CSV table of C-alpha atoms and ligand atoms in Angstrom, one decimal:
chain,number,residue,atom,x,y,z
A,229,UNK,CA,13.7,29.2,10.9
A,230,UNK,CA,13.7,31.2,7.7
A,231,UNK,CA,16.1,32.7,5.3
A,232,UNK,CA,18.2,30.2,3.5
A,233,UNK,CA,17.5,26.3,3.7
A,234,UNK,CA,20.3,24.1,3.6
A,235,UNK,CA,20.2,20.8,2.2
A,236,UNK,CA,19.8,17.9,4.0
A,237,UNK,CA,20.4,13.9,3.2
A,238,UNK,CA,17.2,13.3,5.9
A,239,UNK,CA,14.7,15.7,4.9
A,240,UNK,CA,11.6,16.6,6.8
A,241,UNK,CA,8.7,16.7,4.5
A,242,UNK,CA,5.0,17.8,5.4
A,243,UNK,CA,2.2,17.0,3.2
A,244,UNK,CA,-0.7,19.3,3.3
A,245,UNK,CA,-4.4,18.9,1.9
A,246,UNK,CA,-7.9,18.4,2.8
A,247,UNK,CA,-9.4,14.9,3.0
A,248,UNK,CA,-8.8,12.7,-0.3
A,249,UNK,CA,-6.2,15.4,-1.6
A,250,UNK,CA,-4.1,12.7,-2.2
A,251,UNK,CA,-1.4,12.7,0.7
A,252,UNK,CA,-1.0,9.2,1.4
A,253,UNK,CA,-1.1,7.9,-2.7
A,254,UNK,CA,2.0,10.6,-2.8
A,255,UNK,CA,3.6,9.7,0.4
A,256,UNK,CA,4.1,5.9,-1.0
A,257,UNK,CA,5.6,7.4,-4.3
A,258,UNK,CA,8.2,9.6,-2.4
A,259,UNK,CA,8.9,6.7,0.2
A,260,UNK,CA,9.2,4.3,-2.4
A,261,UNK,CA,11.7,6.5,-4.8
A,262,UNK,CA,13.4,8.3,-2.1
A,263,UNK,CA,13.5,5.7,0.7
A,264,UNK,CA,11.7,8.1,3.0
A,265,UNK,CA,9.7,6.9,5.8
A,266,UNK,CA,5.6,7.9,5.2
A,267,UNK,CA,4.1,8.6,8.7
A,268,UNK,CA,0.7,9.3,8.0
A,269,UNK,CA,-1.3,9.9,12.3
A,270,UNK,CA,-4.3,8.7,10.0
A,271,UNK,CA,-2.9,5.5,9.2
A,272,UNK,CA,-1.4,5.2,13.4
A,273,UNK,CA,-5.1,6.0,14.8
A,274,UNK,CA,-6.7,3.9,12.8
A,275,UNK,CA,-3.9,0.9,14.3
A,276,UNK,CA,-4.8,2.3,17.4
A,277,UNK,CA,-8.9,2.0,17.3
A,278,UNK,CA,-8.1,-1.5,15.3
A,279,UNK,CA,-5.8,-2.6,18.7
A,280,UNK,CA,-7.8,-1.3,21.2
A,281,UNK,CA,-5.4,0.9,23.0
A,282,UNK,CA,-6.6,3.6,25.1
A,283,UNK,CA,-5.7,6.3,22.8
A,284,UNK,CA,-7.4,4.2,20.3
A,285,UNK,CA,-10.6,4.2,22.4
A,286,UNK,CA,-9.9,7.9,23.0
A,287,UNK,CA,-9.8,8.9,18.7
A,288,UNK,CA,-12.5,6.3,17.9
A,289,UNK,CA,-15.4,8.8,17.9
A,290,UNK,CA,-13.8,11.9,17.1
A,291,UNK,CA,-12.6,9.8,13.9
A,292,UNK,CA,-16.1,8.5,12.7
A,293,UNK,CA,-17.5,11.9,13.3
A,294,UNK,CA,-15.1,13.3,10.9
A,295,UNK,CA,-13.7,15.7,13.7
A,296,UNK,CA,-10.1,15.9,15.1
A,297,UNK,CA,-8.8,13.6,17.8
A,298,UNK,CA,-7.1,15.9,20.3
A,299,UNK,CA,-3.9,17.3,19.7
A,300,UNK,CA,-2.5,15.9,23.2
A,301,UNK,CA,-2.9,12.1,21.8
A,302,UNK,CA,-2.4,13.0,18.3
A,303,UNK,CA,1.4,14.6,18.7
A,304,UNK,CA,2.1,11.7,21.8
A,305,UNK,CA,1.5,9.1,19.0
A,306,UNK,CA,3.5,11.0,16.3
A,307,UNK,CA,6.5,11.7,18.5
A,308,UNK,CA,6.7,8.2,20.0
A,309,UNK,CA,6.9,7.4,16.0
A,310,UNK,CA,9.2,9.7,15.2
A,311,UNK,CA,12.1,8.7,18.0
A,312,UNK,CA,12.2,5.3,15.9
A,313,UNK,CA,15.4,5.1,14.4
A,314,UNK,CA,14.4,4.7,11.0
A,315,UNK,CA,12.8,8.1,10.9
A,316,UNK,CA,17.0,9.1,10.4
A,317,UNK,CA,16.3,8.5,6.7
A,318,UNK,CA,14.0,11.1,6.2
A,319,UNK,CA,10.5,11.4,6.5
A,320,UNK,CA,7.3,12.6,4.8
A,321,UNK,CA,4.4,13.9,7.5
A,322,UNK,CA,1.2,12.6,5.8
A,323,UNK,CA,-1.8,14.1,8.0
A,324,UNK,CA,0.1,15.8,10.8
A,325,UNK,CA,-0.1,18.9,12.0
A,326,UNK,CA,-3.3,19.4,11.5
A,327,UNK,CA,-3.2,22.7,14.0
A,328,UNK,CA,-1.5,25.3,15.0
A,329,UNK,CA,-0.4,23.4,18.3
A,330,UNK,CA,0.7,20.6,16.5
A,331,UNK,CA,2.7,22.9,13.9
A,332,UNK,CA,4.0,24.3,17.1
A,333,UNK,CA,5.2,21.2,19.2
A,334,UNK,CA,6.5,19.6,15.5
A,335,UNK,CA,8.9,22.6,15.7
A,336,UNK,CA,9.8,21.6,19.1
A,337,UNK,CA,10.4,18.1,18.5
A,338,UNK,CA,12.4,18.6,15.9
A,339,UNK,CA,14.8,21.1,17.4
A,340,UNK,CA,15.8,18.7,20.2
A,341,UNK,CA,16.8,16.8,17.0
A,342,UNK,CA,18.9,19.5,15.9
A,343,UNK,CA,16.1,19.5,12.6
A,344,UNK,CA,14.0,21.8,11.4
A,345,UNK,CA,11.4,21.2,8.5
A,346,UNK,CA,12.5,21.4,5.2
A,347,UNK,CA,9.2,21.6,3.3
A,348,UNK,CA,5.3,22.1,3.6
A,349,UNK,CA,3.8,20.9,0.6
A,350,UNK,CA,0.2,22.1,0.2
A,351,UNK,CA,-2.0,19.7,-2.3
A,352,UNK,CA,-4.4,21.9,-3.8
A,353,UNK,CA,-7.8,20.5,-4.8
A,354,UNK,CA,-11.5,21.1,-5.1
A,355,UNK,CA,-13.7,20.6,-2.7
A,356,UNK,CA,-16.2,19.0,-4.6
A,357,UNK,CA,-14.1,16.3,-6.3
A,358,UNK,CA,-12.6,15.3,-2.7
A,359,UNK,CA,-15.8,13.6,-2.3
A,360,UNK,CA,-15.9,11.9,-5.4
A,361,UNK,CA,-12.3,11.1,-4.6
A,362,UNK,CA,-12.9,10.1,-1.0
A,363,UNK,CA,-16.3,7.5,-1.7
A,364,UNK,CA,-14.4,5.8,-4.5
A,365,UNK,CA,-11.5,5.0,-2.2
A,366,UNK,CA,-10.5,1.6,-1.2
A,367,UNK,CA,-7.0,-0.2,0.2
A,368,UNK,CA,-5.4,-3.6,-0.2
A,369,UNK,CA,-5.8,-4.6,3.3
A,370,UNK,CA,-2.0,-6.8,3.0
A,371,UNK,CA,0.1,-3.8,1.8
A,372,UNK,CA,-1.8,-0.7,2.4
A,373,UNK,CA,-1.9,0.3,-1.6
A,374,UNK,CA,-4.4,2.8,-2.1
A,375,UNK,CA,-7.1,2.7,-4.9
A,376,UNK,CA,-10.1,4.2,-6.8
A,377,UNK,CA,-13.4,3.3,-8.6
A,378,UNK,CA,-13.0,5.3,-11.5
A,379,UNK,CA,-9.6,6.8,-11.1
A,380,UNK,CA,-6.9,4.1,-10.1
A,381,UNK,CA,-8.3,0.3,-10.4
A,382,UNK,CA,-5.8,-2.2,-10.1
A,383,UNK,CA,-4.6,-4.2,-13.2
A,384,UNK,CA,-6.8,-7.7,-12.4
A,385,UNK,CA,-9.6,-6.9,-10.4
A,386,UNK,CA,-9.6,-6.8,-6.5
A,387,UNK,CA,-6.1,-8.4,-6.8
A,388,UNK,CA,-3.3,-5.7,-5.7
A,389,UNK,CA,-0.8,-5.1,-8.2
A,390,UNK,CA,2.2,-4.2,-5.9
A,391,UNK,CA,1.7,-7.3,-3.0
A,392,UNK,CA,-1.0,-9.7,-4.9
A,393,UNK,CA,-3.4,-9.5,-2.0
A,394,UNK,CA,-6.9,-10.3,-2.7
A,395,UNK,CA,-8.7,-8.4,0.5
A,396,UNK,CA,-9.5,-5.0,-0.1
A,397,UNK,CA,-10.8,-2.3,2.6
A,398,UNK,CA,-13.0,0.9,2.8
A,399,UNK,CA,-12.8,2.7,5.3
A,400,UNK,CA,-15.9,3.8,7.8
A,401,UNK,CA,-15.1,7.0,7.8
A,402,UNK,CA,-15.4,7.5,4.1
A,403,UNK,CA,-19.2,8.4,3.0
A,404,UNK,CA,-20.7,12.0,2.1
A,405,UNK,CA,-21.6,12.9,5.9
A,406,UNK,CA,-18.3,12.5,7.4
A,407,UNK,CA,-15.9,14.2,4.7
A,408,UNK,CA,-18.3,17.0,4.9
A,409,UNK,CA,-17.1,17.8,8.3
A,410,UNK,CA,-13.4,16.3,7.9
A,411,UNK,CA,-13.6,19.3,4.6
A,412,UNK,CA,-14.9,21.5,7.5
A,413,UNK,CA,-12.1,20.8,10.2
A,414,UNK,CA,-9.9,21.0,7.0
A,415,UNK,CA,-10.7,24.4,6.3
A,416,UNK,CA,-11.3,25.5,9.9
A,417,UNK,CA,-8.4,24.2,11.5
A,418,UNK,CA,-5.8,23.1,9.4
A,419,UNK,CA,-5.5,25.4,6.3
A,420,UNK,CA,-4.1,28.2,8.6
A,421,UNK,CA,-1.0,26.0,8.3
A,422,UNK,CA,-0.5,27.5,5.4
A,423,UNK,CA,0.4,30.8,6.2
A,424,UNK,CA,2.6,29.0,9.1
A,425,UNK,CA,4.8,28.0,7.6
A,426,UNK,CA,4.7,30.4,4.7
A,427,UNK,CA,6.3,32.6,7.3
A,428,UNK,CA,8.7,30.1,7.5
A,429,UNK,CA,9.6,30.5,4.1
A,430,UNK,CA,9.0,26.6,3.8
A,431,UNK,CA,5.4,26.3,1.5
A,432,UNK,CA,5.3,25.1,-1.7
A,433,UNK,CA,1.9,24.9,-3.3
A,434,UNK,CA,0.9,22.0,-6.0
A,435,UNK,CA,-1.8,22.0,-8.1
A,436,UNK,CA,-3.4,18.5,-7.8
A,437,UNK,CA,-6.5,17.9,-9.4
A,438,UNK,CA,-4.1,16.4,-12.3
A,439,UNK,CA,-3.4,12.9,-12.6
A,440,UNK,CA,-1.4,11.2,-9.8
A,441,UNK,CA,1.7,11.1,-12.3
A,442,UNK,CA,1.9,14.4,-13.2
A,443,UNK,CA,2.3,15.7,-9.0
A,444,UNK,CA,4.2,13.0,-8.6
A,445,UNK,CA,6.8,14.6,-10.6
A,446,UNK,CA,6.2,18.0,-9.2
A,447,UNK,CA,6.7,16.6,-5.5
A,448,UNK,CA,9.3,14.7,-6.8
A,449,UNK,CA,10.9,18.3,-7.9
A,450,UNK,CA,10.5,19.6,-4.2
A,451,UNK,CA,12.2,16.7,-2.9
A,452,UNK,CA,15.4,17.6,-5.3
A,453,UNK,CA,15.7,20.6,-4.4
A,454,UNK,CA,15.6,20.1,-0.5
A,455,UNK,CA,17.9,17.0,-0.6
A,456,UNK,CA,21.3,17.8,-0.5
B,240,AP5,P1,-6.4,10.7,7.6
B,240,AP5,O1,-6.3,9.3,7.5
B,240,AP5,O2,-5.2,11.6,7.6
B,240,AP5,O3,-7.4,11.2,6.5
B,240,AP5,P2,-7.5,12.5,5.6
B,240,AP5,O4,-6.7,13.7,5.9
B,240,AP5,O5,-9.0,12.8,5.7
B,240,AP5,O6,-7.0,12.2,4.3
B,240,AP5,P3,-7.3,10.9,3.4
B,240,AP5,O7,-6.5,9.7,3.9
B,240,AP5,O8,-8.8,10.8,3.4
B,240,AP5,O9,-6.9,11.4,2.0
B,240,AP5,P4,-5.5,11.5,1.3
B,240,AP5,O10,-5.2,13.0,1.1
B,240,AP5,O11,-4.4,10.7,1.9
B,240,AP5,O12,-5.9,10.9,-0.1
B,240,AP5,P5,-5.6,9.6,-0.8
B,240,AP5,O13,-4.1,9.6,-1.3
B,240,AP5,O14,-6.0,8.4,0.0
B,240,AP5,O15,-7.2,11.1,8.9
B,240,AP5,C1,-8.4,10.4,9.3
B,240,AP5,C2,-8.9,10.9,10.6
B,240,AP5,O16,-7.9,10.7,11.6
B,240,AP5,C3,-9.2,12.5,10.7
B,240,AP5,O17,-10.5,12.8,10.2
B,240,AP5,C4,-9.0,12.7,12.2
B,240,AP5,O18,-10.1,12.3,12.9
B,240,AP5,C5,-7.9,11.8,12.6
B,240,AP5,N1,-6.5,12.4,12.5
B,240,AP5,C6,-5.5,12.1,11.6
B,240,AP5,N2,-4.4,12.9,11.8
B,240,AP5,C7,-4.8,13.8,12.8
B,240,AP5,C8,-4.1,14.9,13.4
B,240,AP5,N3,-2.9,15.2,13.0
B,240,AP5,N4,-4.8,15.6,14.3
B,240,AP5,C9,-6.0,15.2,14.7
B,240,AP5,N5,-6.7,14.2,14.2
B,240,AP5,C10,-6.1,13.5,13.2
B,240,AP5,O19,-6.5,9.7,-2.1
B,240,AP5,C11,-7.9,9.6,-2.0
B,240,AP5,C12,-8.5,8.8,-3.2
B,240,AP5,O20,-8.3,9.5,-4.4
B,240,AP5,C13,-7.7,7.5,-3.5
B,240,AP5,O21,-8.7,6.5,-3.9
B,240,AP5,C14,-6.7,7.7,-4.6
B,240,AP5,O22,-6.5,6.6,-5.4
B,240,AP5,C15,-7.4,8.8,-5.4
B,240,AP5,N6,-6.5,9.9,-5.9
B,240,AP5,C16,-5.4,10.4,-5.3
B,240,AP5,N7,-4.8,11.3,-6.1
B,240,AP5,C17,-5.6,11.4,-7.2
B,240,AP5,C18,-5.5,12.2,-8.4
B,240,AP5,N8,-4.6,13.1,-8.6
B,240,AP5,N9,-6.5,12.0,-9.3
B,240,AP5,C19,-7.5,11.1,-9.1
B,240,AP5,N10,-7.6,10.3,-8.0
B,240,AP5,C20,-6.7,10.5,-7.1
């Protein structure tokens, strides 16, 4: 896989970036104006845990110590996702791979599927403002819409401007402690993904310590020019 790309109606989009990068607030932006699906292994464990399934148990602690749940469980829940027909529209990775192995068996997968991926897009941030972005963070617990103390409050207060719900969310894995070692695995394990698939001739690197609009646009700009 390298060389020339060629457009494709059901793109395969990775998003790449530490903790609080902003992955998921740009995965709902490009699922809602491209009608891809956002499959984000964060938001599947955390089901997971919530249901009590075995992988669930399996993830629980490896989650609230801010490490990585094992790749094994991690690409059996991902792949079980992806063979959802749905997935044929397109979709935007939000969290996974997160490792070489993963990186590895996502290529596999996807060439049984006659796919390849079309684009790894690397959010690039601070380290120091993904804590500030991280402890701010909370979720309307009826739609999933993400928010922020300081930097994205919805319009009437603890109401949820896209579904109206009234019941937010924080999540436990979200103080000082644990992003510290989620920046670690970050760093560690996942950020060699970057020269993956830079060999691939698939990276494209944002800047995205801007404001939320503003990448928006640029990720927007990727999509275009994968989408045939
Ligand atoms: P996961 O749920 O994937 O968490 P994460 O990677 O740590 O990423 P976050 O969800 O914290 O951040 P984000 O980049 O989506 O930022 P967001 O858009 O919310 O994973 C959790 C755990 O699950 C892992 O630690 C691991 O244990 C396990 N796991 C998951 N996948 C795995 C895998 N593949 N392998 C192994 N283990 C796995 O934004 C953050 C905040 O900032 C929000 O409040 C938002 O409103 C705000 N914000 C966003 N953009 C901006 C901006 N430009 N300016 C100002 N504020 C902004």
């Amino acid at each position: 896989m390298d060389g020339t790309r060629t457009p494709t109606k059901a793109p395969v989009l990775i998003l790449l970036g530490p903790p609080g990068a902003g992955k998921g607030t740009q995965a709902r932006t490009l699922e809602a104006e491209f009608g891809l699906i956002q499959l984000s292994t964060g938001d599947m464990l955390r089901a997971a845990v919530k249901a009590g399934t075995e992988a669930g148990r399996a993830a629980k602690a490896k989650m609230e110590a801010g490490a990585l749940v094992s790749d094994e469980i991690v690409t059996r829940i991902l792949a079980d996702r992806l063979a959802e027909p749905d997935t044929a529209k397109g979709v935007i990775l939000d969290g996974f791979p997160r490792t070489t192995a993963q990186a590895e068996a996502l290529d596999a997968i996807l060439a049984e599927r006659g796919q390849q991926i079309d684009a790894a897009i690397s959010l690039e941030v601070d380290d120091a403002e993904m804590v500030t972005r991280v402890s701010g963070r909370f979720t309307c617990a009826g739609c999933g819409e993400g928010y922020h103390d300081q930097y994205k409050t919805p319009a009437k207060p603890d109401t949820c401007d896209k579904c109206g719900g009234t019941e937010m969310t924080r999540r436990a894995d979200d103080n000082a402690d644990t992003v510290k070692s989620r920046l670690e695995a970050y760093h560690a394990q996942t950020a060699p993904l970057l020269t993956y698939y830079d060999g691939k001739n698939a990276l494209h690197r944002i800047p995205a310590m801007g404001a939320i609009d503003d990448i928006a646009r640029e990720l927007a700009g990727v999509v275009h020019s994968v989408r045939g």
